[in-house]
């Protein structure tokens, strides 16, 4: 159904009727000696000739790669190089250790003189006793290898961090959650302290992070930030991550793509022209679709007069649409690096490796595939989330495919770079992340911590997350897996004791083996409500869910307020509950693989407790805050502190004004990308614009 509406919001900034310029910088003269810029247009004859020559070179290279004879020669050369390398490595491992130990400095000297860059690996020594210097050298080399693998150590702790997770060292005497909380608080305090106070500082920080001028209208955005006490004015990196790839498209090509996709099924388009908002919609006449469009208009109604002309296409669904494969990502990155544009005449080929299509060839998802081996409760395998955003990286955490319904069992098709906004996405997707105000509640009443007398972890909801059927891998997905885990009666697991239970013990020695039945009764109050939905009746899947998973009565808001601990997990897409939950004053445990507009503006372990997608850290975190099976050792004051910090964050960082500030800045960026002359849409600072944050 096609719908159209107009909303007049007054005069606007930067209205442009500028014709397409002859050159990238909008000048009429030749650009001899000038550097190409990815933020300006090109339509001159000499630019066209350059583009033609560049495409010719690329096609020649592609032709070589498709030539069987040349391809065979390349394979022979590569195999020969690998064989030589393996021979050298094997030979070096047979050298006497004294020679190898003395060879490190020699190798460095050779490298500095332009000689061989091959590093000779150290040979392990087998000496009885002594050898302090040798042990120290070996330890130093081990640390260097760990740094090279992406591992780092917290100050004062030997728990390492890799790919967003703290890897628990069983030999450490420091409780990992103690270190997580103190480090997180320091990181948050430092981030808050360095936020810009003036427009001039904000411009400088923008240029430092993004290597370009802010977009036109940045001063109006800054005025809105100051007037509405918007916090963290520098933390909008998600917008940059989403927008940057589009600089590889000429603005005319981007506008063509927008026009082409504005008629796509199940979308709506928001258009700003001279301060007027108009909309068109290509979706079914359903209340939720109308509500989503209206909520986006409500976000910008007070600022649209400052948004330059632009069009924004949204998918009406709560799931994303765009997935570009790794080769196309590399091509985009190359064009950005070289200040060139994509050749839009070349179609992007699909990839047959599933979600791994969006990952580099060296990624864990490419190497290990999408299989999930099941939870490992051993202390040696324990880890906790440090950076929730890093932990959402499916390429480095391939188990996330099987563990989340939005990914499990699906075979996605890679696409071109689509100019589509989505209110939810994973890090694999290339949609532009919007802001969903759904279920926002700015008046959540606070129940004092002392009146929250229930120490179970609460969850109620429907069995959303994916469509459930006999041929689909649904049993490992987030909601059914969490509820199934919480209802297990048999088996055991290892749980790290609370800090008071460690005393002078190591983490490994302080681990307690718990029977799952008593542990689940002690820690959880979870259940689906109603009956199974989104499932196949004919093949018995609905009946299986109704039969095998706990279904309980609904919990009223008043009843929920009596729980100290509440968990928030993804459904079909993102969870719209988080704002209301974190404002409640309960301690929120959150498991998600969906970055949101506020992800860069919150701190795990300061405002909420992050939970891994496999939930293997959940018992340890609950034991830390709630105590062991008898309730001993509970860190109740820390739980209260984080819960209240989360509420304060919600009241100061998750308001309607904060959402408006995000989309305001996002649309300024999007308008510049569409402008006929992008260079003319750069912001120019003037001291008369200055406003200072308190």
XYZ file of C-alpha atoms in Angstrom:
694
model
C 0.000 0.000 0.000
C 1.371 3.420 -0.957
C 0.932 6.199 1.580
C 2.138 9.775 1.392
C 2.089 12.614 3.898
C 3.638 16.027 4.430
C 4.738 17.697 7.657
C 5.779 21.361 7.557
C 8.386 22.166 10.177
C 9.617 25.595 9.130
C 12.686 26.930 7.329
C 15.753 24.749 7.046
C 19.514 25.076 6.952
C 21.593 24.549 3.849
C 18.804 24.228 1.289
C 20.556 23.618 -1.977
C 19.574 23.927 -5.591
C 23.198 23.593 -6.652
C 23.703 21.905 -10.026
C 26.097 19.004 -10.350
C 29.631 20.519 -10.397
C 32.031 19.870 -13.209
C 34.748 18.633 -10.882
C 35.064 16.986 -7.484
C 35.617 20.322 -5.790
C 32.872 22.125 -7.681
C 35.334 24.276 -9.668
C 35.208 25.046 -13.395
C 38.977 24.841 -13.824
C 41.016 21.649 -14.348
C 42.198 19.851 -11.221
C 45.820 19.470 -12.318
C 47.999 18.486 -9.379
C 45.087 18.223 -6.946
C 44.350 15.112 -4.871
C 41.140 13.223 -5.478
C 38.640 13.547 -2.638
C 36.088 10.928 -1.782
C 33.712 13.577 -0.422
C 33.330 15.525 -3.660
C 31.818 14.881 -7.109
C 33.480 14.034 -10.407
C 31.907 14.490 -13.825
C 34.567 16.144 -15.981
C 35.942 14.554 -19.127
C 39.398 14.036 -17.661
C 37.887 12.314 -14.614
C 35.869 10.060 -16.897
C 39.019 9.184 -18.831
C 40.794 8.356 -15.596
C 37.921 6.168 -14.431
C 37.878 4.379 -17.796
C 41.612 3.666 -17.615
C 41.321 2.455 -14.013
C 38.521 0.044 -14.935
C 40.587 -1.195 -17.877
C 43.513 -2.003 -15.581
C 41.223 -3.853 -13.200
C 39.642 -5.871 -16.010
C 43.110 -6.832 -17.266
C 44.014 -8.171 -13.820
C 40.726 -10.070 -13.604
C 41.438 -11.514 -17.053
C 44.796 -12.793 -15.860
C 43.200 -14.508 -12.895
C 40.675 -16.227 -15.142
C 43.412 -17.509 -17.484
C 44.048 -21.186 -16.546
C 47.711 -21.117 -17.559
C 48.517 -17.976 -15.572
C 46.504 -19.208 -12.611
C 48.454 -22.492 -12.648
C 51.770 -20.618 -12.629
C 50.653 -18.488 -9.682
C 49.704 -21.615 -7.733
C 53.098 -23.196 -8.440
C 54.900 -20.046 -7.253
C 52.827 -19.871 -4.050
C 53.388 -23.551 -3.250
C 57.127 -23.127 -3.834
C 57.313 -20.149 -1.480
C 55.458 -22.067 1.232
C 57.746 -25.086 0.780
C 60.867 -22.933 1.154
C 59.432 -21.292 4.270
C 58.593 -24.667 5.863
C 62.090 -25.970 5.052
C 63.710 -22.945 6.735
C 61.466 -23.260 9.818
C 62.236 -26.973 10.207
C 65.957 -26.394 9.735
C 66.003 -23.542 12.257
C 64.284 -25.679 14.885
C 67.248 -28.076 14.716
C 69.848 -25.398 15.498
C 71.610 -25.416 18.899
C 69.781 -23.300 21.481
C 72.868 -21.141 22.153
C 72.940 -20.090 18.517
C 69.242 -19.277 18.498
C 69.384 -17.262 21.724
C 72.194 -15.176 20.326
C 70.438 -14.828 17.029
C 67.616 -12.525 18.076
C 69.740 -9.403 18.159
C 71.551 -10.533 15.034
C 68.278 -10.954 13.195
C 67.177 -7.484 14.297
C 70.412 -6.002 13.048
C 69.997 -7.752 9.717
C 66.465 -6.413 9.419
C 67.654 -2.850 10.050
C 70.228 -3.225 7.309
C 67.642 -4.391 4.834
C 68.494 -8.075 5.058
C 66.244 -11.047 5.710
C 63.087 -10.406 7.756
C 62.713 -14.019 8.811
C 62.524 -14.422 12.597
C 64.154 -17.569 13.979
C 61.900 -19.099 16.651
C 63.469 -19.869 20.037
C 64.250 -23.484 20.951
C 62.808 -24.718 24.245
C 65.480 -25.410 26.859
C 65.438 -28.511 29.033
C 67.599 -27.600 32.012
C 67.363 -28.912 35.539
C 66.997 -26.071 38.021
C 68.273 -22.482 37.826
C 67.843 -20.671 34.555
C 66.099 -17.607 36.018
C 67.197 -15.386 33.156
C 66.121 -17.987 30.631
C 62.707 -18.330 32.289
C 62.268 -14.563 32.285
C 63.149 -14.400 28.608
C 60.717 -17.207 27.842
C 57.981 -15.421 29.793
C 58.656 -12.206 27.902
C 58.462 -14.036 24.588
C 55.222 -15.713 25.664
C 53.692 -12.328 26.487
C 54.780 -11.011 23.107
C 53.088 -13.937 21.361
C 49.914 -13.326 23.346
C 49.900 -9.646 22.402
C 50.307 -10.645 18.778
C 47.258 -12.897 19.159
C 45.142 -10.020 20.445
C 45.505 -10.801 24.152
C 46.292 -8.134 26.716
C 46.592 -8.206 30.489
C 44.789 -5.962 32.934
C 47.069 -3.993 35.218
C 47.578 -5.955 38.407
C 46.012 -9.126 37.036
C 47.046 -12.067 34.894
C 43.561 -12.557 33.441
C 43.926 -11.833 29.727
C 41.521 -10.160 27.322
C 40.946 -11.415 23.800
C 38.230 -10.483 21.291
C 36.263 -8.600 23.929
C 36.417 -11.317 26.593
C 38.395 -11.760 29.792
C 39.895 -15.249 29.788
C 39.920 -16.547 33.348
C 43.294 -17.682 34.664
C 42.606 -20.466 37.211
C 45.969 -19.754 38.875
C 45.108 -16.149 39.662
C 44.182 -15.148 43.208
C 42.140 -12.202 41.973
C 38.440 -12.733 41.361
C 37.859 -11.885 37.679
C 34.673 -9.914 38.349
C 36.476 -7.705 40.875
C 38.917 -6.784 38.149
C 36.161 -6.337 35.560
C 34.235 -3.901 37.757
C 37.203 -1.758 38.816
C 38.622 -1.579 35.288
C 35.215 -0.751 33.812
C 34.667 2.053 36.306
C 38.044 3.572 35.475
C 37.325 3.340 31.753
C 33.929 5.004 32.166
C 35.291 7.801 34.332
C 38.021 8.483 31.773
C 35.544 8.520 28.889
C 33.232 10.951 30.680
C 36.101 13.240 31.666
C 37.384 13.684 28.119
C 34.061 14.629 26.488
C 34.030 17.930 24.606
C 32.779 20.978 26.489
C 32.710 23.451 23.602
C 31.786 23.400 19.935
C 35.414 24.022 19.022
C 36.495 20.974 21.022
C 33.730 18.862 19.460
C 34.871 19.855 15.959
C 38.478 18.997 16.790
C 37.485 15.632 18.256
C 35.328 14.851 15.228
C 38.254 15.596 12.893
C 40.614 13.514 15.043
C 38.332 10.492 14.911
C 36.980 10.687 11.382
C 39.645 12.637 9.434
C 37.191 15.033 7.841
C 35.216 18.130 8.763
C 31.857 17.651 10.511
C 28.772 18.003 8.307
C 26.963 21.284 7.716
C 24.541 22.017 10.543
C 26.926 20.687 13.177
C 26.556 23.929 15.134
C 22.770 23.508 15.227
C 23.220 19.961 16.447
C 25.641 21.177 19.116
C 23.151 23.817 20.247
C 20.533 21.080 20.643
C 23.016 19.016 22.674
C 23.736 21.944 24.994
C 20.112 23.056 25.357
C 18.928 19.539 26.166
C 21.861 18.454 28.335
C 22.765 15.550 26.054
C 25.643 13.552 27.524
C 28.650 11.974 25.772
C 28.629 14.336 22.760
C 31.690 12.693 21.180
C 30.432 9.097 21.269
C 28.756 8.641 17.891
C 31.188 6.208 16.304
C 28.374 3.870 15.256
C 27.198 6.530 12.801
C 30.678 6.692 11.291
C 30.900 2.907 11.032
C 27.584 2.844 9.180
C 28.128 5.867 6.928
C 31.771 5.535 5.926
C 31.295 2.832 3.243
C 28.957 5.132 1.307
C 31.819 7.562 0.650
C 32.987 4.970 -1.877
C 29.928 5.888 -3.967
C 29.634 9.085 -5.951
C 26.722 11.094 -4.605
C 24.812 10.764 -7.869
C 25.193 6.978 -7.656
C 24.007 7.034 -4.056
C 20.962 9.107 -4.997
C 20.192 6.672 -7.804
C 20.328 3.746 -5.376
C 18.062 5.572 -2.942
C 15.524 6.306 -5.682
C 15.682 2.700 -6.869
C 15.061 1.211 -3.418
C 12.452 3.736 -2.267
C 9.822 1.529 -3.912
C 11.000 -1.685 -2.268
C 8.369 -3.763 -0.530
C 8.024 -3.338 3.254
C 9.828 -0.003 3.418
C 8.983 3.608 4.100
C 10.867 6.710 3.032
C 11.358 9.923 4.994
C 12.193 12.902 2.812
C 13.249 16.360 4.002
C 12.993 19.211 1.484
C 13.226 22.874 2.471
C 12.143 22.168 6.023
C 9.205 19.986 5.068
C 8.971 16.296 5.885
C 7.148 14.021 3.472
C 6.778 10.282 3.660
C 5.910 7.438 1.332
C 5.258 3.881 2.418
C 5.314 0.512 0.709
C 3.937 -1.741 3.403
C 0.792 -3.487 4.568
C -1.761 -1.447 6.452
C -0.796 -2.674 9.925
C -0.716 -0.734 13.176
C 2.877 -1.620 14.055
C 4.099 -0.352 10.679
C 2.301 2.969 11.076
C 3.622 3.268 14.629
C 7.202 2.748 13.499
C 6.970 5.425 10.838
C 5.318 7.871 13.253
C 7.950 7.237 15.917
C 10.696 8.220 13.464
C 8.862 11.428 12.567
C 8.411 12.268 16.249
C 12.170 12.025 16.765
C 12.965 14.768 14.225
C 9.917 17.039 14.317
C 11.749 19.612 16.470
C 15.000 19.577 14.475
C 13.995 18.879 10.873
C 14.291 22.576 10.026
C 18.052 22.203 10.456
C 18.412 19.010 8.404
C 19.561 19.569 4.794
C 17.672 17.934 1.950
C 17.828 14.154 2.130
C 15.949 10.874 1.785
C 16.109 8.011 4.283
C 14.652 4.577 3.494
C 13.720 2.331 6.425
C 12.799 -1.310 6.415
C 9.564 -1.671 8.337
C 10.719 -4.940 9.887
C 12.731 -5.262 13.083
C 15.444 -7.231 11.277
C 18.133 -5.939 8.869
C 18.292 -6.362 5.085
C 21.812 -5.672 3.821
C 24.797 -8.040 3.903
C 27.841 -7.292 1.756
C 30.449 -9.981 1.248
C 34.082 -9.692 2.275
C 35.404 -9.104 -1.229
C 33.063 -6.155 -1.633
C 34.083 -4.813 1.782
C 37.710 -4.968 0.687
C 36.841 -3.251 -2.576
C 35.084 -0.469 -0.660
C 38.031 -0.077 1.708
C 40.437 0.066 -1.240
C 38.412 2.749 -2.985
C 38.283 4.814 0.205
C 42.022 4.431 0.729
C 42.763 5.458 -2.849
C 40.206 8.304 -2.908
C 38.364 6.625 -5.737
C 34.779 5.540 -6.313
C 33.181 2.157 -6.839
C 32.424 1.150 -10.387
C 28.660 0.727 -10.017
C 28.451 -0.976 -13.402
C 30.144 -4.042 -11.905
C 27.681 -6.350 -10.169
C 28.567 -7.830 -6.802
C 28.650 -11.618 -6.959
C 27.037 -13.697 -4.244
C 28.966 -15.909 -1.846
C 28.154 -19.505 -0.958
C 29.725 -19.663 2.503
C 26.724 -18.390 4.481
C 27.264 -15.767 7.160
C 31.010 -16.209 6.767
C 30.650 -14.339 3.475
C 30.893 -11.111 5.460
C 34.084 -12.201 7.261
C 37.758 -12.195 6.248
C 39.238 -15.520 5.088
C 41.369 -15.677 8.254
C 38.363 -15.339 10.588
C 37.301 -18.029 13.026
C 33.915 -18.319 11.325
C 35.587 -19.154 8.018
C 37.953 -21.619 9.691
C 35.674 -23.348 12.183
C 32.257 -22.992 10.593
C 28.923 -22.446 12.321
C 28.803 -25.539 14.546
C 28.300 -25.243 18.314
C 29.811 -27.956 20.505
C 27.719 -27.184 23.586
C 28.536 -25.379 26.853
C 31.829 -25.971 28.635
C 31.529 -25.395 32.390
C 35.163 -26.189 33.258
C 37.095 -23.451 35.014
C 39.801 -23.527 32.339
C 37.195 -22.498 29.749
C 35.576 -19.671 31.702
C 35.445 -16.159 30.326
C 33.514 -12.920 30.831
C 32.581 -10.060 28.545
C 34.748 -6.949 28.771
C 33.559 -5.131 25.638
C 30.032 -6.034 24.605
C 30.563 -4.553 21.145
C 33.682 -6.652 20.562
C 31.883 -9.735 21.842
C 29.210 -9.219 19.151
C 31.768 -9.923 16.430
C 30.368 -13.061 14.807
C 33.479 -13.447 12.657
C 35.619 -13.964 15.768
C 32.915 -15.798 17.752
C 31.461 -18.304 15.268
C 29.327 -20.007 17.925
C 27.031 -16.959 17.804
C 25.521 -18.242 14.554
C 24.065 -21.346 16.184
C 23.203 -19.542 19.423
C 21.016 -16.750 18.032
C 17.797 -17.087 16.105
C 18.430 -14.204 13.729
C 21.390 -16.155 12.300
C 20.749 -19.849 12.995
C 19.864 -22.010 10.029
C 19.740 -19.155 7.550
C 21.639 -18.922 4.264
C 21.879 -15.201 3.545
C 22.389 -13.686 0.128
C 25.048 -11.024 -0.139
C 23.961 -7.738 -1.664
C 25.282 -4.490 -2.994
C 25.821 -1.713 -0.479
C 22.179 -0.810 0.160
C 21.110 2.656 1.397
C 18.718 1.141 3.930
C 18.137 2.102 7.571
C 17.206 -0.643 10.042
C 16.212 -0.315 13.682
C 18.189 -3.449 14.523
C 21.135 -5.317 13.040
C 24.126 -7.501 13.806
C 27.725 -6.521 13.173
C 27.651 -8.677 10.046
C 25.028 -6.481 8.419
C 25.715 -3.237 6.569
C 22.365 -1.531 7.131
C 22.512 1.934 8.697
C 21.489 1.525 12.327
C 18.546 3.708 13.298
C 16.945 4.484 16.650
C 13.824 2.539 17.734
C 11.845 4.444 20.398
C 9.493 1.480 20.823
C 8.340 0.738 24.374
C 10.196 3.759 25.715
C 9.030 4.718 29.204
C 10.360 7.935 30.683
C 8.537 7.547 34.004
C 9.681 4.269 35.541
C 9.095 4.329 39.289
C 12.015 3.402 41.520
C 11.461 0.748 44.160
C 14.222 0.962 46.816
C 16.758 -1.846 46.703
C 15.890 -2.861 50.251
C 12.313 -3.605 49.146
C 13.500 -5.906 46.374
C 13.342 -9.078 48.420
C 13.456 -11.730 45.668
C 16.986 -12.850 44.781
C 16.050 -15.015 41.785
C 16.973 -13.936 38.262
C 13.658 -13.096 36.580
C 12.575 -13.569 32.980
C 9.148 -13.838 31.369
C 8.232 -13.576 27.716
C 7.187 -15.315 24.532
C 9.291 -17.885 22.720
C 10.226 -15.482 19.943
C 13.713 -15.536 18.462
C 13.120 -17.458 15.248
C 10.578 -19.641 13.494
C 10.526 -23.090 15.055
C 10.185 -26.185 12.893
C 11.409 -29.762 12.684
C 13.930 -28.955 9.950
C 15.340 -25.854 11.666
C 18.172 -25.691 14.272
C 16.143 -23.901 16.932
C 17.093 -25.803 20.114
C 20.351 -23.880 20.625
C 18.845 -20.417 20.036
C 18.762 -17.900 22.831
C 15.336 -18.035 24.456
C 14.610 -21.757 24.403
C 18.202 -22.517 25.390
C 18.133 -20.176 28.397
C 14.837 -21.543 29.659
C 15.902 -25.108 29.018
C 19.124 -24.490 30.946
C 17.239 -22.921 33.855
C 14.965 -25.973 34.152
C 17.620 -28.714 34.068
C 17.438 -31.136 36.990
C 20.500 -33.306 36.388
C 24.187 -32.753 35.838
C 26.814 -30.575 37.504
C 28.771 -27.431 36.732
C 31.742 -25.535 38.163
C 31.010 -22.104 39.637
C 33.576 -19.575 40.848
C 33.036 -18.812 44.520
C 32.263 -15.212 45.564
C 35.316 -13.158 46.631
C 34.753 -13.903 50.325
C 34.950 -17.599 49.505
C 38.298 -17.265 47.767
C 40.306 -15.808 50.647
C 43.883 -16.613 49.618
C 42.900 -19.348 47.184
C 43.363 -19.264 43.454
C 40.314 -19.040 41.225
C 40.709 -22.700 40.317
C 40.911 -23.811 43.949
C 37.888 -21.670 44.868
C 35.625 -23.242 42.264
C 32.623 -25.079 43.666
C 30.958 -27.946 41.849
C 27.197 -27.482 41.947
C 24.380 -29.831 41.023
C 22.294 -28.136 38.329
C 18.944 -28.893 39.965
C 19.597 -27.068 43.269
C 21.521 -24.302 41.486
C 18.622 -23.611 39.131
C 16.112 -23.556 41.983
C 18.377 -21.153 43.869
C 19.122 -18.714 41.063
C 16.353 -18.704 38.421
C 12.687 -17.820 38.004
C 12.115 -18.085 34.264
C 9.268 -19.123 32.030
C 7.489 -18.580 28.759
C 3.989 -17.132 28.946
C 0.869 -18.198 27.078
C 1.486 -20.901 24.490
C 4.221 -21.611 21.979
C 4.202 -19.238 19.005
C 6.141 -18.861 15.733
C 6.233 -22.648 15.402
C 4.988 -25.438 13.137
C 1.914 -27.183 14.501
C 1.799 -29.958 11.908
C 5.274 -31.376 12.582
C 4.815 -31.326 16.354
C 7.263 -28.505 17.114
C 4.709 -26.362 18.968
C 3.730 -29.331 21.118
C 7.401 -30.073 21.846
C 8.006 -26.527 23.068
C 4.842 -26.556 25.196
C 5.867 -29.908 26.676
C 9.612 -29.494 27.253
C 10.058 -25.886 28.361
C 8.729 -24.087 31.443
C 5.594 -21.985 30.980
C 4.583 -19.785 33.901
C 2.061 -17.102 34.739
C 2.786 -13.541 33.743
C 4.476 -11.235 36.230
C 2.964 -7.816 36.831
C 5.209 -4.719 36.909
C 4.660 -4.477 40.664
C 5.724 -8.102 41.113
C 8.749 -7.586 38.863
C 9.866 -4.663 41.012
C 10.436 -7.053 43.918
C 13.208 -8.879 42.010
C 16.785 -7.740 42.479
C 17.975 -9.391 39.277
C 16.368 -9.377 35.814
C 17.806 -10.743 32.580
C 17.210 -9.169 29.162
C 17.738 -11.272 26.023
C 17.162 -10.761 22.311
C 13.921 -11.834 20.662
C 13.408 -11.835 16.909
C 15.825 -8.924 16.853
C 16.866 -6.419 19.529
C 15.134 -6.299 22.896
C 12.970 -3.208 23.354
C 12.776 -3.851 27.107
C 16.222 -2.654 28.118
C 15.474 1.034 28.751
C 12.521 0.263 30.998
C 14.348 -2.533 32.811
C 17.553 -0.631 33.500
C 15.486 2.305 34.806
C 13.759 0.051 37.345
C 16.613 0.003 39.842
C 17.057 -3.764 39.541
C 20.406 -5.179 38.431
C 20.065 -6.015 34.748
C 21.884 -8.936 33.146
C 21.932 -8.504 29.373
C 22.741 -10.983 26.592
C 22.707 -9.633 23.036
C 24.547 -9.713 19.724
C 22.817 -6.529 18.513
C 24.689 -3.226 18.719
C 22.339 -0.326 19.412
C 22.589 3.437 19.119
C 23.622 3.653 22.781
C 26.218 0.829 22.796
C 29.149 3.276 22.589
C 27.587 5.355 25.387
C 27.259 2.807 28.190
C 29.732 0.753 30.231
C 29.273 -2.951 31.022
C 29.957 -3.755 34.680
C 29.185 -0.134 35.586
C 25.565 0.111 34.396
C 24.621 -3.537 33.797
C 26.085 -7.046 33.818
C 26.927 -8.371 30.335
C 26.187 -12.020 29.632
C 27.698 -14.173 26.896
C 25.414 -15.703 24.303
C 26.150 -19.238 25.558
C 25.242 -18.215 29.165
C 28.239 -20.078 30.630
C 29.153 -16.992 32.676
C 25.674 -16.548 34.142
C 26.013 -18.821 37.188
C 29.372 -17.265 38.103
C 27.965 -13.740 37.905
C 24.893 -14.663 39.955
C 27.048 -16.370 42.587
C 29.176 -13.218 42.778
C 26.271 -10.833 43.404
C 23.716 -13.140 45.043
C 26.005 -15.517 46.931
C 26.445 -19.273 46.856
C 23.660 -21.855 47.211
C 23.214 -20.878 50.861
C 23.355 -17.151 50.081
C 26.814 -16.716 51.601
C 29.296 -14.198 50.196
C 26.815 -12.069 48.265
C 28.207 -8.760 46.964
C 24.862 -7.085 47.615
C 26.168 -3.530 47.932
C 27.992 -3.780 44.612
C 24.824 -5.141 43.012
C 22.885 -2.186 44.387
C 25.543 0.259 43.196
C 25.465 -1.034 39.612
C 21.667 -1.191 39.606
C 21.358 2.450 40.698
C 24.095 3.522 38.279
C 22.086 1.850 35.529
C 18.959 3.729 36.519
C 20.834 7.029 36.619
C 22.300 6.274 33.181
C 18.833 5.595 31.809
C 17.495 8.900 33.135
C 20.412 10.904 31.737
C 21.540 9.015 28.611
C 18.422 7.233 27.305
C 15.836 10.014 26.998
C 13.849 11.083 23.956
C 16.244 14.031 23.669
C 19.202 11.648 23.482
C 17.531 9.666 20.711
C 16.760 12.873 18.818
C 20.374 14.029 19.152
C 21.511 10.737 17.616
C 19.202 10.818 14.579
C 19.808 14.571 14.122
C 23.543 13.992 13.750
C 22.954 10.851 11.685
C 20.782 12.719 9.170
C 23.318 15.555 8.874
C 25.850 12.945 7.797
C 23.388 11.266 5.440
C 22.400 14.584 3.847
C 26.043 15.403 3.102
C 26.538 12.049 1.407
C 23.595 12.746 -0.915
C 24.505 16.360 -1.677
C 25.501 17.133 -5.310
C 28.655 18.775 -3.967
C 29.710 17.054 -0.771
C 32.551 19.472 -0.162
C 30.092 22.364 0.089
C 28.323 20.514 2.912
C 31.297 20.576 5.272
C 30.921 22.542 8.484
C 33.028 25.673 8.961
C 33.559 26.724 12.570
C 33.115 30.319 13.696
C 33.559 31.510 17.302
C 30.184 33.257 17.145
C 28.557 29.806 17.074
C 30.107 28.802 20.374
C 28.037 27.229 23.144
C 29.562 25.601 26.223
C 28.304 22.501 28.002
C 28.092 22.588 31.752
